[in-house]
Coordinates of N, CA and C and ligand atoms in Angstrom, one line a residue:
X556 N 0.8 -1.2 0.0 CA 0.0 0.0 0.0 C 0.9 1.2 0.0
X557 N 0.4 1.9 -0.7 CA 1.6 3.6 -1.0 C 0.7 4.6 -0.2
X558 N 1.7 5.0 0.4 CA 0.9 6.3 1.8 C 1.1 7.6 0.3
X559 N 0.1 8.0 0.3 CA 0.1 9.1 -0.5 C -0.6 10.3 0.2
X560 N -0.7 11.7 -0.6 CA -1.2 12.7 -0.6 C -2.0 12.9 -1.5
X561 N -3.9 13.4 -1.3 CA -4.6 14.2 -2.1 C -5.3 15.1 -1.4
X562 N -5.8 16.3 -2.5 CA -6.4 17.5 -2.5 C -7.6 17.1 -2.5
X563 N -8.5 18.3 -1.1 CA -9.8 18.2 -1.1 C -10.1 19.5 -0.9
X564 N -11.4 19.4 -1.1 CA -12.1 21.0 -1.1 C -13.9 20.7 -0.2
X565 N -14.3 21.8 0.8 CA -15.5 21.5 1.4 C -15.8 22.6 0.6
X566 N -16.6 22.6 -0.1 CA -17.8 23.5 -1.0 C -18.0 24.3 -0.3
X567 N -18.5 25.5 -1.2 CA -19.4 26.9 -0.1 C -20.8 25.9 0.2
X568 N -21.5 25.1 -0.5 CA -22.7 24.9 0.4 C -22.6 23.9 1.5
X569 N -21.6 23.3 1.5 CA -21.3 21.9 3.0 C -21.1 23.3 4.2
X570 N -20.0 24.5 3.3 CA -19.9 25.1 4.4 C -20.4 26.1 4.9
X571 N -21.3 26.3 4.2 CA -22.5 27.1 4.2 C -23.9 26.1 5.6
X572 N -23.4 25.2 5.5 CA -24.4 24.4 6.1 C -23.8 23.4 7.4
X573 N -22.6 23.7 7.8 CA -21.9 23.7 9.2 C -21.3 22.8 9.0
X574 N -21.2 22.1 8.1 CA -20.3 20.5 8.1 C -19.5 20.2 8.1
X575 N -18.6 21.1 8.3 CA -17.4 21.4 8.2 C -16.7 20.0 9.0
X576 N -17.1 19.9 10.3 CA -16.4 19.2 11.3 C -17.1 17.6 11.0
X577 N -18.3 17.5 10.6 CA -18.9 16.3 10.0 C -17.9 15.5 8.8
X578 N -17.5 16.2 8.0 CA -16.7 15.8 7.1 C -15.1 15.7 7.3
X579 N -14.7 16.5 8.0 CA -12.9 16.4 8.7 C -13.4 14.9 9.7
X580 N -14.7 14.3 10.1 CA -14.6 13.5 10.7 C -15.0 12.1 9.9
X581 N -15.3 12.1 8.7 CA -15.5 11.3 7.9 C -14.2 11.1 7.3
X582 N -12.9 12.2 7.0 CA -11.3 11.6 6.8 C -10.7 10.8 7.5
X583 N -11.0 11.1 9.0 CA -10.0 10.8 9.9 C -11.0 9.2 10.8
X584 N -11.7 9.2 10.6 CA -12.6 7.6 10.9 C -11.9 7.1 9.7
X585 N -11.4 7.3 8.5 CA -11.3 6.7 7.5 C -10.0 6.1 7.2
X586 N -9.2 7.1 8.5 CA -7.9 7.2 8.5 C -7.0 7.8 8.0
X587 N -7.4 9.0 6.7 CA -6.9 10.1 6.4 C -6.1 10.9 7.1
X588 N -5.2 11.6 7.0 CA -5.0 12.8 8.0 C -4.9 13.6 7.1
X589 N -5.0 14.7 8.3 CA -5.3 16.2 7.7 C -4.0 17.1 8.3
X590 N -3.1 17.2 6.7 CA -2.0 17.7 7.2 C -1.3 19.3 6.8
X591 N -2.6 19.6 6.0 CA -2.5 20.7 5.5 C -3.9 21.3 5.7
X592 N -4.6 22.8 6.5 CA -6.2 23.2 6.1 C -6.2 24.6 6.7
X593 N -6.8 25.4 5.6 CA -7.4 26.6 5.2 C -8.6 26.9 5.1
X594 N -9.3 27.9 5.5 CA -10.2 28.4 5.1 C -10.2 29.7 3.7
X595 N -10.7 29.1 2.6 CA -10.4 30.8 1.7 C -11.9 30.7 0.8
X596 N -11.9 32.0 0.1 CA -12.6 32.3 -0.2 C -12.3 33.0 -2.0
X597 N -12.4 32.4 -2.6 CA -12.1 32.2 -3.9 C -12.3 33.4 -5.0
X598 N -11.4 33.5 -5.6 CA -11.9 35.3 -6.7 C -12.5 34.2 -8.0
X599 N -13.0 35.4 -8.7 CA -13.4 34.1 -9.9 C -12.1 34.0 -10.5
X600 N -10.9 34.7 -11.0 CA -9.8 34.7 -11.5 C -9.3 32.8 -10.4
X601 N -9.3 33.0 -9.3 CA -9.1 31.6 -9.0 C -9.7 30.5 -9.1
X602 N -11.1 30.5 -8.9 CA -11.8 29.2 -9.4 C -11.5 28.9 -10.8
X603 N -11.5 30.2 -11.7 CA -11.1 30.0 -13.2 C -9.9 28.9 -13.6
X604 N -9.0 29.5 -12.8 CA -7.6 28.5 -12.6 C -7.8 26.9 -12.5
X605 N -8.3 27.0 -11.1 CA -8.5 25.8 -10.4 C -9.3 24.6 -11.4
X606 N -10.2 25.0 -12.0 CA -11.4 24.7 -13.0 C -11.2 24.8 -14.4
X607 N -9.9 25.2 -15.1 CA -9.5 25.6 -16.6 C -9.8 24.3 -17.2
X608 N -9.5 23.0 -16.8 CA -10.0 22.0 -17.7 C -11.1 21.4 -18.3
X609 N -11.9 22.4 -17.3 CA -13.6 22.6 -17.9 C -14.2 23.8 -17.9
X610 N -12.8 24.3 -18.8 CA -14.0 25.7 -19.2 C -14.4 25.8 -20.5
X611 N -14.4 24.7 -21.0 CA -15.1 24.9 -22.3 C -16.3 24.0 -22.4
X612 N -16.8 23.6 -20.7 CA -17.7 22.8 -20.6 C -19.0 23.5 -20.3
X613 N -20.6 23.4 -20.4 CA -21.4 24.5 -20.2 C -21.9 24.7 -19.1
X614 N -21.0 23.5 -18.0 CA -21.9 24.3 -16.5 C -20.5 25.3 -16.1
X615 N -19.4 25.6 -16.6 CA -18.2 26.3 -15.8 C -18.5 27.3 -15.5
X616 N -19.5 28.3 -16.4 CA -19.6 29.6 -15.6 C -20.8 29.4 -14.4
X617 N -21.4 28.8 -14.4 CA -22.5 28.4 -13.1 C -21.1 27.6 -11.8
X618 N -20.6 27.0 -12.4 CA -19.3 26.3 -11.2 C -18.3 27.4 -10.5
X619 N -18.1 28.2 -11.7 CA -17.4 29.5 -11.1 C -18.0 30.3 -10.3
X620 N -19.0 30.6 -10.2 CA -20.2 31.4 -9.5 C -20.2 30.6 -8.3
X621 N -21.0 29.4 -8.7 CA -21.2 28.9 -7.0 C -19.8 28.5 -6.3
X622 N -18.8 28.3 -7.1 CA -17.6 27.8 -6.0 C -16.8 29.6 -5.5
X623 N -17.2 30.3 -5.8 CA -17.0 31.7 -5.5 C -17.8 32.7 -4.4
X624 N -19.3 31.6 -4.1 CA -20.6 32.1 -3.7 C -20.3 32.0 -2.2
X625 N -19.0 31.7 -1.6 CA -18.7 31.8 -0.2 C -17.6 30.9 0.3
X626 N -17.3 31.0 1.9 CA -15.8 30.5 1.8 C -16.2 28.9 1.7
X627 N -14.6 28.4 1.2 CA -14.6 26.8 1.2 C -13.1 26.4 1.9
X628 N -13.6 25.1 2.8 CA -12.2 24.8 3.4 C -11.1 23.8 2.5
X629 N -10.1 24.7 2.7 CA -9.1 23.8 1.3 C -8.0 22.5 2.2
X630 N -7.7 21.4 1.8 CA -7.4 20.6 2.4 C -6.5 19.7 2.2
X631 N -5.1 19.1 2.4 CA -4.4 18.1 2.0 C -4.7 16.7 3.1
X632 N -4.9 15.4 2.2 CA -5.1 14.2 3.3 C -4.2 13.8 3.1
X633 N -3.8 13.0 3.8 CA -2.2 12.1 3.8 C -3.5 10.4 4.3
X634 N -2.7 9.2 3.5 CA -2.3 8.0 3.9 C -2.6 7.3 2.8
X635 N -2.9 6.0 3.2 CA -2.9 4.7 2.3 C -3.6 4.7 0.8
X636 N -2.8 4.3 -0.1 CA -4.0 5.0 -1.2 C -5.1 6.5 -1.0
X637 N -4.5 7.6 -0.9 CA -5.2 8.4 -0.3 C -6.3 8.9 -1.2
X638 N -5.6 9.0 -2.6 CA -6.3 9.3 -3.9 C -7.7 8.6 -4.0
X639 N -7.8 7.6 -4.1 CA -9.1 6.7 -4.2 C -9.6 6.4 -3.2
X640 N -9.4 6.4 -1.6 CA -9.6 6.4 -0.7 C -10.8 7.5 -0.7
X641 N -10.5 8.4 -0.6 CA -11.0 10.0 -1.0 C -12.0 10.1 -1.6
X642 N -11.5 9.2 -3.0 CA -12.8 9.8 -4.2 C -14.4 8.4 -3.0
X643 N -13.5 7.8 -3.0 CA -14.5 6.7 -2.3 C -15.3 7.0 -1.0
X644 N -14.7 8.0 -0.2 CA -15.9 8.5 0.5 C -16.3 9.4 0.4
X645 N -16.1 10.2 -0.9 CA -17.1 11.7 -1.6 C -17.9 10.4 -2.3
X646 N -18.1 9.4 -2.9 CA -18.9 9.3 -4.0 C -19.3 10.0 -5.5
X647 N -20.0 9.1 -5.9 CA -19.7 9.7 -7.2 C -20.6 11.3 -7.2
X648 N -20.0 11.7 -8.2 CA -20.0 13.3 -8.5 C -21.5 14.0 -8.7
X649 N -22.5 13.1 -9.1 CA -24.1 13.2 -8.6 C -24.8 12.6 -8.0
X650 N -25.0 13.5 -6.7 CA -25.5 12.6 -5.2 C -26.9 11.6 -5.7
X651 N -27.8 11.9 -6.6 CA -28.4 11.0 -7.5 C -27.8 9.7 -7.4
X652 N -26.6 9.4 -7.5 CA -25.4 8.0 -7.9 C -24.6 8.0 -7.0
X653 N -24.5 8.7 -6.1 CA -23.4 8.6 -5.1 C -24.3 7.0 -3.8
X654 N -22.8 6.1 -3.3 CA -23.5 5.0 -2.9 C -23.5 5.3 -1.4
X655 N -24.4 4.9 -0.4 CA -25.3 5.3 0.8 C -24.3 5.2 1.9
X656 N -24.3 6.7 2.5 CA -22.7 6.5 3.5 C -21.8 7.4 2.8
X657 N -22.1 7.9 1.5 CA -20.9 8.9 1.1 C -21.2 10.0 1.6
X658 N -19.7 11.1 1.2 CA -20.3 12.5 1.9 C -21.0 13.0 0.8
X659 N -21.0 13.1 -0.7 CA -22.1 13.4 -1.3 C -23.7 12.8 -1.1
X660 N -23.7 11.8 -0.8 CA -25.0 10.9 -0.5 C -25.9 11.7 0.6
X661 N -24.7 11.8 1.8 CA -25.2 12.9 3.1 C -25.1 14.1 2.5
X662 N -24.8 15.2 2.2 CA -24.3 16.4 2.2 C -24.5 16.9 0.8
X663 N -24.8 16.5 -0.2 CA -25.2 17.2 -1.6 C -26.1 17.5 -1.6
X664 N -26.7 18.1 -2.1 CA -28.2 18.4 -2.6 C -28.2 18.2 -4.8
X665 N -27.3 18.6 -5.4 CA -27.2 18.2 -6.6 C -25.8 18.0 -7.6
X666 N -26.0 18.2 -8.5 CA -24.7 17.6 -9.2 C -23.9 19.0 -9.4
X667 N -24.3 20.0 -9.2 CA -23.5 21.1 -9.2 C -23.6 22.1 -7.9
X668 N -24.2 21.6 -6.7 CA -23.4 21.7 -5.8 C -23.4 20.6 -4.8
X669 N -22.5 20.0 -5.1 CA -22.0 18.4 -4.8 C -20.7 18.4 -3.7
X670 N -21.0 19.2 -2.1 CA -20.7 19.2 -1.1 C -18.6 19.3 -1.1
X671 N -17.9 18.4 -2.1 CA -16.8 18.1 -1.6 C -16.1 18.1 -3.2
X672 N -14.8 18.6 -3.2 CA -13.8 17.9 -4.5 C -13.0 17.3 -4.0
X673 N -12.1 16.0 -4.9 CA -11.3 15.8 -4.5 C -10.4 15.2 -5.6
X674 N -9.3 15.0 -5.5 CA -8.4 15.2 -6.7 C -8.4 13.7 -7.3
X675 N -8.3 13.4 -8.6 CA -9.1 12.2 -9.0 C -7.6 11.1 -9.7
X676 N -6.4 11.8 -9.4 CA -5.4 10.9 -9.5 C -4.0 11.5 -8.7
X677 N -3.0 10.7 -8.9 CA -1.6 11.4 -8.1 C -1.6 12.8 -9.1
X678 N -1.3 13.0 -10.0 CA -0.9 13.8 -10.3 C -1.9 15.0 -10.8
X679 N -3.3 15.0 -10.7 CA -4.0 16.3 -10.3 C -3.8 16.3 -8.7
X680 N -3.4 15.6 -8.2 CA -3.1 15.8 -6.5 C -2.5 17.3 -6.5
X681 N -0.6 16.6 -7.2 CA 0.2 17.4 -6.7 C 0.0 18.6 -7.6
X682 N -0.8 18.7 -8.2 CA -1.0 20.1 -8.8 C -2.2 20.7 -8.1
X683 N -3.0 20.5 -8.0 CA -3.8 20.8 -6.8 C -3.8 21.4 -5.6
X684 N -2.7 20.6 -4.9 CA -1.9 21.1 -3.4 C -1.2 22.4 -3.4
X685 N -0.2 21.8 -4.5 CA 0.7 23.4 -4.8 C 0.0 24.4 -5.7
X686 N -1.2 24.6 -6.0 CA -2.7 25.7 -6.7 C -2.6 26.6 -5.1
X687 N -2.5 25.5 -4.0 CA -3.4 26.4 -2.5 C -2.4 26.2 -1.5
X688 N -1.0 25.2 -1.6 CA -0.2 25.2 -0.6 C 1.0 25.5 -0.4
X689 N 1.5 26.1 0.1 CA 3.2 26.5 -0.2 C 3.6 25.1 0.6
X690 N 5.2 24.9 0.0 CA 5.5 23.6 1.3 C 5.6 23.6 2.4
X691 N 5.6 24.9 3.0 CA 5.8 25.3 4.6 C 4.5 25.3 5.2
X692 N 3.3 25.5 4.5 CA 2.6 25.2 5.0 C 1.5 23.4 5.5
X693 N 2.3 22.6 4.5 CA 2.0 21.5 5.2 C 2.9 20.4 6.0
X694 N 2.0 19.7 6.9 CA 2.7 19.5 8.6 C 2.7 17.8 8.1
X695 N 3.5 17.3 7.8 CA 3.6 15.5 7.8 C 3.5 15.3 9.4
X696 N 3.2 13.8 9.5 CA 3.0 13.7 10.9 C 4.4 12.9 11.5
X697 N 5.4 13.9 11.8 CA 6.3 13.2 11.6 C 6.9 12.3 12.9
X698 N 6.0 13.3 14.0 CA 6.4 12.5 15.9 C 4.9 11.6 16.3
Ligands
UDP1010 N1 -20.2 19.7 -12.5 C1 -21.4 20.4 -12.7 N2 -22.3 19.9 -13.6 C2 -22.0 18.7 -14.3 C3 -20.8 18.1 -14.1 C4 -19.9 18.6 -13.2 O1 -21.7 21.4 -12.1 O2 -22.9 18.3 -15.2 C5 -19.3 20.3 -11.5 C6 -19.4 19.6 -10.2 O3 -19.3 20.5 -9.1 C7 -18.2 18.6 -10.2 C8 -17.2 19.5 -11.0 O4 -17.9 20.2 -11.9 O5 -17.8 18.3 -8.9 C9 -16.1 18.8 -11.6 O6 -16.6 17.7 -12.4 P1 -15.9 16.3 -12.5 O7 -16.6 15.5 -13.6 O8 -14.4 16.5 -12.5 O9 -16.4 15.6 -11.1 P2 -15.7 15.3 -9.7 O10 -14.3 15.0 -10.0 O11 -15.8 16.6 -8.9 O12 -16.5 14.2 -9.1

């Protein structure tokens, strides 16, 4: 098993709706840790960034809006397979299809505001992390 690192994101509406601590407790039951976390609040010039691989897609300007529509907590997880670990307890990307026990399943209301992101291989990880983290700012658990 490869202890890895991925990027997550709590939506403006999970955090609009207090869940904040609901969900950091859905990582860490999971065995995730949380070794990197921010709260920010996004310009559209950064969601644009964050989101350029689907701007030629027709919900990006509604995705830019709502991921802009208030703050979101930004997040690095550390452990075992972290990558798929992750995507497996967001569920799939329309709480419609997401399977019973995910955090979209609990915490979505639809497919475009779908509670959590999370980075969907190693390498949108590490591009991801360094989008929102300098390296000083994340804490390995090293004691
Ligand atoms: N999205 C949307 N409408 C769609 C498909 C996607 O608003 O029809 C948004 C949704 O917030 C999703 C994000 O675009 O989480 C990125 O889409 P992707 O297919 O990468 O899903 P994810 O990796 O977030 O599950």
């Amino acid at each position: 098993m490869a202890i890895e690192r991925t990027f997550s994101i709590i939506k403006p509406d999970a955090v609009a709706k207090n869940h904040i601590g609901a969900i950091y407790s859905r990582f860490e039951s999971a065995g995730l840790k949380i070794i990197a976390s921010k709260m920010v609040h996004l310009t559209k010039e950064q969601a644009e960034g964050f989101y350029a691989e689907h701007s030629e897609r027709p919900f990006f300007g509604a995705l830019v809006s709502f991921m802009t529509s208030g703050p979101i907590m930004v997040q690095v997880l550390e452990g075992e397979n972290a990558v798929l670990a992750n995507r497996e307890i967001m569920g799939a990307t329309n709480p419609a299809e997401a399977a019973r026990g995910t955090l979209r399943a609990d915490y979505a209301v639809s497919i475009d505001e779908n509670a959590v992101h999370g980075s969907d291989a190693l390498a949108s990880a590490e591009r991801e992390i360094a989008y929102f983290f300098a390296a000083d700012e994340i804490c390995p658990r090293t004691r």
